[in-house]
mmCIF file with all atom_site columns, C-alpha atoms in Angstrom:
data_model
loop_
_atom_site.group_PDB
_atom_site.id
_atom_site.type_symbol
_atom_site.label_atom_id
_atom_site.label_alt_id
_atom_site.label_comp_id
_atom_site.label_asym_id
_atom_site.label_entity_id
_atom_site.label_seq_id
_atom_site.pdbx_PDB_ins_code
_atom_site.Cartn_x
_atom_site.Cartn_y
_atom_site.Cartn_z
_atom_site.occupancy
_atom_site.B_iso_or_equiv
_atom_site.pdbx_formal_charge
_atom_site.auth_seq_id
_atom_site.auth_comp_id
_atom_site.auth_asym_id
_atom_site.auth_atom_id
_atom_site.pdbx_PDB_model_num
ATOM 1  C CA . UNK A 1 1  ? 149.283 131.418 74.673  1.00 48.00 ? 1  UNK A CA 1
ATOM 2  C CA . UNK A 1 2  ? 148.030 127.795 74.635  1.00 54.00 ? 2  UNK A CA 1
ATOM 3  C CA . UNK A 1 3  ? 148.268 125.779 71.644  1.00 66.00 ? 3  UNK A CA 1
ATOM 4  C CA . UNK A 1 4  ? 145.225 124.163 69.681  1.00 74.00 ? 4  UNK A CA 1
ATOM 5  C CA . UNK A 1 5  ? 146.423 121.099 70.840  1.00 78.00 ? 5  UNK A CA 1
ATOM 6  C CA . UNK A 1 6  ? 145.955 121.945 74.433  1.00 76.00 ? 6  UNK A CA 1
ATOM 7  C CA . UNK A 1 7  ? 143.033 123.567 74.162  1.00 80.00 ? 7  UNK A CA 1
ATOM 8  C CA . UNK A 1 8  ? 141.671 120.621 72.197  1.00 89.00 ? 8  UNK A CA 1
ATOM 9  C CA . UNK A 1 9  ? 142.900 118.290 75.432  1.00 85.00 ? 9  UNK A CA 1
ATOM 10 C CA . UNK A 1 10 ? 141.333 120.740 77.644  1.00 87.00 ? 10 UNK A CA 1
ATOM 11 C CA . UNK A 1 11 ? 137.815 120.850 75.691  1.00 88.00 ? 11 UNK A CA 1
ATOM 12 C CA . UNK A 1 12 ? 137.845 116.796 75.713  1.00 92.00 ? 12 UNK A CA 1
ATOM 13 C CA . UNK A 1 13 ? 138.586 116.363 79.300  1.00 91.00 ? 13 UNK A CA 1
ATOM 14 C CA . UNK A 1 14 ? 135.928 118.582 79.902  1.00 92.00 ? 14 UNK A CA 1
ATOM 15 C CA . UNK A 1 15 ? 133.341 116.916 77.767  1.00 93.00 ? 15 UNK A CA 1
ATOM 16 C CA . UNK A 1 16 ? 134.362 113.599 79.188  1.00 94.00 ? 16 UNK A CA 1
ATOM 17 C CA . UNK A 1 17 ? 134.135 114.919 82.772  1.00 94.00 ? 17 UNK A CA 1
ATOM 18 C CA . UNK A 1 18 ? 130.677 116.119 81.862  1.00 93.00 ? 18 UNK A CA 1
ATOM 19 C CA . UNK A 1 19 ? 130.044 112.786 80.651  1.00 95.00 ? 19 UNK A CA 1
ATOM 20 C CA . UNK A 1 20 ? 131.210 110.616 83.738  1.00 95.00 ? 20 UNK A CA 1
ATOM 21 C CA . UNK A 1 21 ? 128.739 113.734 86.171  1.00 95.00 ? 21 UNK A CA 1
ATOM 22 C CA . UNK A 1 22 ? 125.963 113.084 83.508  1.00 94.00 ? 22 UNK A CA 1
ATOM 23 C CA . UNK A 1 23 ? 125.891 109.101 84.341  1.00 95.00 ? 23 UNK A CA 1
ATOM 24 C CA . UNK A 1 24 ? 126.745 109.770 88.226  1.00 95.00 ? 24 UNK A CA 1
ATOM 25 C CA . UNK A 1 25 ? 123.354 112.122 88.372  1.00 94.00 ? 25 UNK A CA 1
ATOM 26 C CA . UNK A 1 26 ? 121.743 109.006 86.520  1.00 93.00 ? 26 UNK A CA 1
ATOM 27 C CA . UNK A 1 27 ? 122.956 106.204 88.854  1.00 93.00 ? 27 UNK A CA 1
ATOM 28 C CA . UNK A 1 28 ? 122.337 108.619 92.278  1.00 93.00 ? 28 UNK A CA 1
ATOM 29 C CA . UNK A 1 29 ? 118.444 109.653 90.703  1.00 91.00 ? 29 UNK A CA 1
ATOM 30 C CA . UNK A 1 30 ? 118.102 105.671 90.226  1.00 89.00 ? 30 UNK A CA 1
ATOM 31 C CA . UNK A 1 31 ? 119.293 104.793 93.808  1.00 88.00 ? 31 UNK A CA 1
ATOM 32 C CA . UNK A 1 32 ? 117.260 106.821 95.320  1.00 85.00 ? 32 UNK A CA 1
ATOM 33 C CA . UNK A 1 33 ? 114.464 105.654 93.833  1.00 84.00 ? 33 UNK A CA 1
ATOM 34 C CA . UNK A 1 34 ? 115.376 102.395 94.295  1.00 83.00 ? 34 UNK A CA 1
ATOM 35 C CA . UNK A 1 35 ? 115.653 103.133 98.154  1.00 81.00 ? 35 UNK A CA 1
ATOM 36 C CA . UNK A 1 36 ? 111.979 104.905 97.954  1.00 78.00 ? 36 UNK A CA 1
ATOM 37 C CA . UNK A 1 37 ? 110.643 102.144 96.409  1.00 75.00 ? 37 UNK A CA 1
ATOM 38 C CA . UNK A 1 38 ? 112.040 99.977  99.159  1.00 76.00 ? 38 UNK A CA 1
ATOM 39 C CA . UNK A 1 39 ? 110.562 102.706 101.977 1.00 73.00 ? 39 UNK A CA 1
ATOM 40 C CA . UNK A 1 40 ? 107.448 101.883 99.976  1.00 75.00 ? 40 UNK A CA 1
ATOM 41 C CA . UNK A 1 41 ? 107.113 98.318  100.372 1.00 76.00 ? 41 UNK A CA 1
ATOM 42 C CA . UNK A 1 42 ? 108.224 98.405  104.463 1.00 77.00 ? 42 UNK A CA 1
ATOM 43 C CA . UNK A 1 43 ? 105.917 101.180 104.818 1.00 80.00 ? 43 UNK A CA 1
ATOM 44 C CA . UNK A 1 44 ? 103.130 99.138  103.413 1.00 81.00 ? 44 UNK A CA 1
ATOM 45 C CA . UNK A 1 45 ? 104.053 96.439  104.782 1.00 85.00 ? 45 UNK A CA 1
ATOM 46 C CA . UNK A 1 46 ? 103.717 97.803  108.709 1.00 87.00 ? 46 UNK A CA 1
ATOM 47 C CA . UNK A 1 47 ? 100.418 99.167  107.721 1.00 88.00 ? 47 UNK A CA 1
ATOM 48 C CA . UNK A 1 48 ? 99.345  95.869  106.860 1.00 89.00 ? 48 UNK A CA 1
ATOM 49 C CA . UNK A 1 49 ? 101.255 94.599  110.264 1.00 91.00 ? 49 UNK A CA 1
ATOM 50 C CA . UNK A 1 50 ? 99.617  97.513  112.520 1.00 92.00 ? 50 UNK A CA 1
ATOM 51 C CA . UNK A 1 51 ? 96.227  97.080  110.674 1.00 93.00 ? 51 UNK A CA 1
ATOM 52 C CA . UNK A 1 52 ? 96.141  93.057  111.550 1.00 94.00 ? 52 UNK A CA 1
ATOM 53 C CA . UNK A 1 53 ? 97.140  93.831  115.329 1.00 94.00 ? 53 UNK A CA 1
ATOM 54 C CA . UNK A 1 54 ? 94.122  96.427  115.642 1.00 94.00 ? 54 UNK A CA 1
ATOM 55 C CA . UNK A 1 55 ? 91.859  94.229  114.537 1.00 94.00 ? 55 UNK A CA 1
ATOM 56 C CA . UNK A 1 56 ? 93.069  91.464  116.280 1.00 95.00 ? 56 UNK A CA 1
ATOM 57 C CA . UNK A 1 57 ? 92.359  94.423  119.838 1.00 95.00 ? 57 UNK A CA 1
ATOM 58 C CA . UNK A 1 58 ? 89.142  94.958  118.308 1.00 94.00 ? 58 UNK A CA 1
ATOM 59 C CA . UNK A 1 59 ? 88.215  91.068  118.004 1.00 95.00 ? 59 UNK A CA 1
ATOM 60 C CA . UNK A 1 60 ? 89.739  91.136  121.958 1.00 95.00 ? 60 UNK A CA 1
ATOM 61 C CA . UNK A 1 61 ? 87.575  94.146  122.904 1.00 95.00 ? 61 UNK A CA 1
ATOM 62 C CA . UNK A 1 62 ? 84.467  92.816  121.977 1.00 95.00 ? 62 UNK A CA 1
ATOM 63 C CA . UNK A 1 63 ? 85.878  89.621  123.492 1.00 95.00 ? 63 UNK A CA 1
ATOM 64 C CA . UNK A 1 64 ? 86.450  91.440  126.917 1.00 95.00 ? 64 UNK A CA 1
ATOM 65 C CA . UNK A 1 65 ? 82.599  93.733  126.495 1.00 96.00 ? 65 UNK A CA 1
ATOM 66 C CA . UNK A 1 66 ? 80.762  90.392  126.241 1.00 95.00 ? 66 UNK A CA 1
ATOM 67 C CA . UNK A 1 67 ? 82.766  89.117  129.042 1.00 96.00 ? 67 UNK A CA 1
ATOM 68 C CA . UNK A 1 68 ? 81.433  91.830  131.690 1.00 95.00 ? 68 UNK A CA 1
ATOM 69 C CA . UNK A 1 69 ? 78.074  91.992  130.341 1.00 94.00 ? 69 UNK A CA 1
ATOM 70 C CA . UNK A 1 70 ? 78.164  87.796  130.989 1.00 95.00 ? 70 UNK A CA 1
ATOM 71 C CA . UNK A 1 71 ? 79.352  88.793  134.379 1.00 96.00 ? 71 UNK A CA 1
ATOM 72 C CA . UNK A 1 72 ? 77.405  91.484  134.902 1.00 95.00 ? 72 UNK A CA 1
ATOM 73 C CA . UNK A 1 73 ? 74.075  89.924  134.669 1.00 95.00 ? 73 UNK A CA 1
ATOM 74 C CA . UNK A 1 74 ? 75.682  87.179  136.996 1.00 95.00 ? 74 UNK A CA 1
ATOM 75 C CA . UNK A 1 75 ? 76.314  89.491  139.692 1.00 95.00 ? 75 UNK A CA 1
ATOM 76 C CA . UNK A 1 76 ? 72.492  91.263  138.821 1.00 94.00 ? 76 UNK A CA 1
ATOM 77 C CA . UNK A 1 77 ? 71.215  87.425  139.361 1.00 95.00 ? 77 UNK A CA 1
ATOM 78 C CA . UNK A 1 78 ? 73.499  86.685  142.701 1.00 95.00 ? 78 UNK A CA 1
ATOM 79 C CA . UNK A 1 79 ? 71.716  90.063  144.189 1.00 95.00 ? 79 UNK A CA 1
ATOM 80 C CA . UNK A 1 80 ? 68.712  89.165  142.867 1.00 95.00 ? 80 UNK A CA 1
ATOM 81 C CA . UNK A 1 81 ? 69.056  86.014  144.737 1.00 94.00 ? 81 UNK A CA 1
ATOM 82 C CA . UNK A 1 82 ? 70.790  87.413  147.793 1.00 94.00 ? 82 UNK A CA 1
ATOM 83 C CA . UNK A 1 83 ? 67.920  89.934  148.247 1.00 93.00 ? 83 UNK A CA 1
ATOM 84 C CA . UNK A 1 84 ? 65.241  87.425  147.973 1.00 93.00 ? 84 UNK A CA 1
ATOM 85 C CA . UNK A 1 85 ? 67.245  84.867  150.420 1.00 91.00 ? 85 UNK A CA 1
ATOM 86 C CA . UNK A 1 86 ? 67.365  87.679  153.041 1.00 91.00 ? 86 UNK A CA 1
ATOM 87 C CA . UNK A 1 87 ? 63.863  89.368  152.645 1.00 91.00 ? 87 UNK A CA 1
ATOM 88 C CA . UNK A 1 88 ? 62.452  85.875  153.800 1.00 84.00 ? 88 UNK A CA 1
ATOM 89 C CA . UNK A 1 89 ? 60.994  85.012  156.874 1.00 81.00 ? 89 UNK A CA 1
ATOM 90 C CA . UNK A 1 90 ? 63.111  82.714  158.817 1.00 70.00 ? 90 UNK A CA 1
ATOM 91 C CA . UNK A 1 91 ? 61.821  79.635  159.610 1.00 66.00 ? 91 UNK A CA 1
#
């Protein structure tokens, strides 16, 4: 049969085990929410990056739309043009 003095070593190692798992759950819950906090920031941070670049394609789409219409209404003139240059009488 164990003595009280065992059982007393026994019941302390086990309280200071519990101890020592207590502040481990502590510093593991604070890590990871350190490292979500991180995810966080990056996460918001290529929003912001992916956010700039569309608008940046929008800006070049418009860009690109004005760009044919300009070039489209040439190409309407040059027929225009063409049409009237060949529907003339020779002289």
């Amino acid at each position: 049969m164990p003595s009280d003095t065992t059982e007393n070593a026994l019941d302390q190692a086990a309280r200071r085990l519990d101890q020592a798992l207590a502040r481990l759950e502590q510093r593991v819950a604070a890590r990871i929410a350190q490292a979500g906090a991180s995810a966080d920031g990056a996460a918001d941070q290529d929003r912001a990056k992916l956010a700039a670049e569309l608008d940046a394609s929008r800006a070049r789409e418009r860009e690109l739309a004005e760009a044919g219409r300009e070039a489209s209404e040439a190409l309407s003139r040059a027929i225009g043009e063409l049409k009237s240059a060949l529907s003339e009488p020779a002289e």
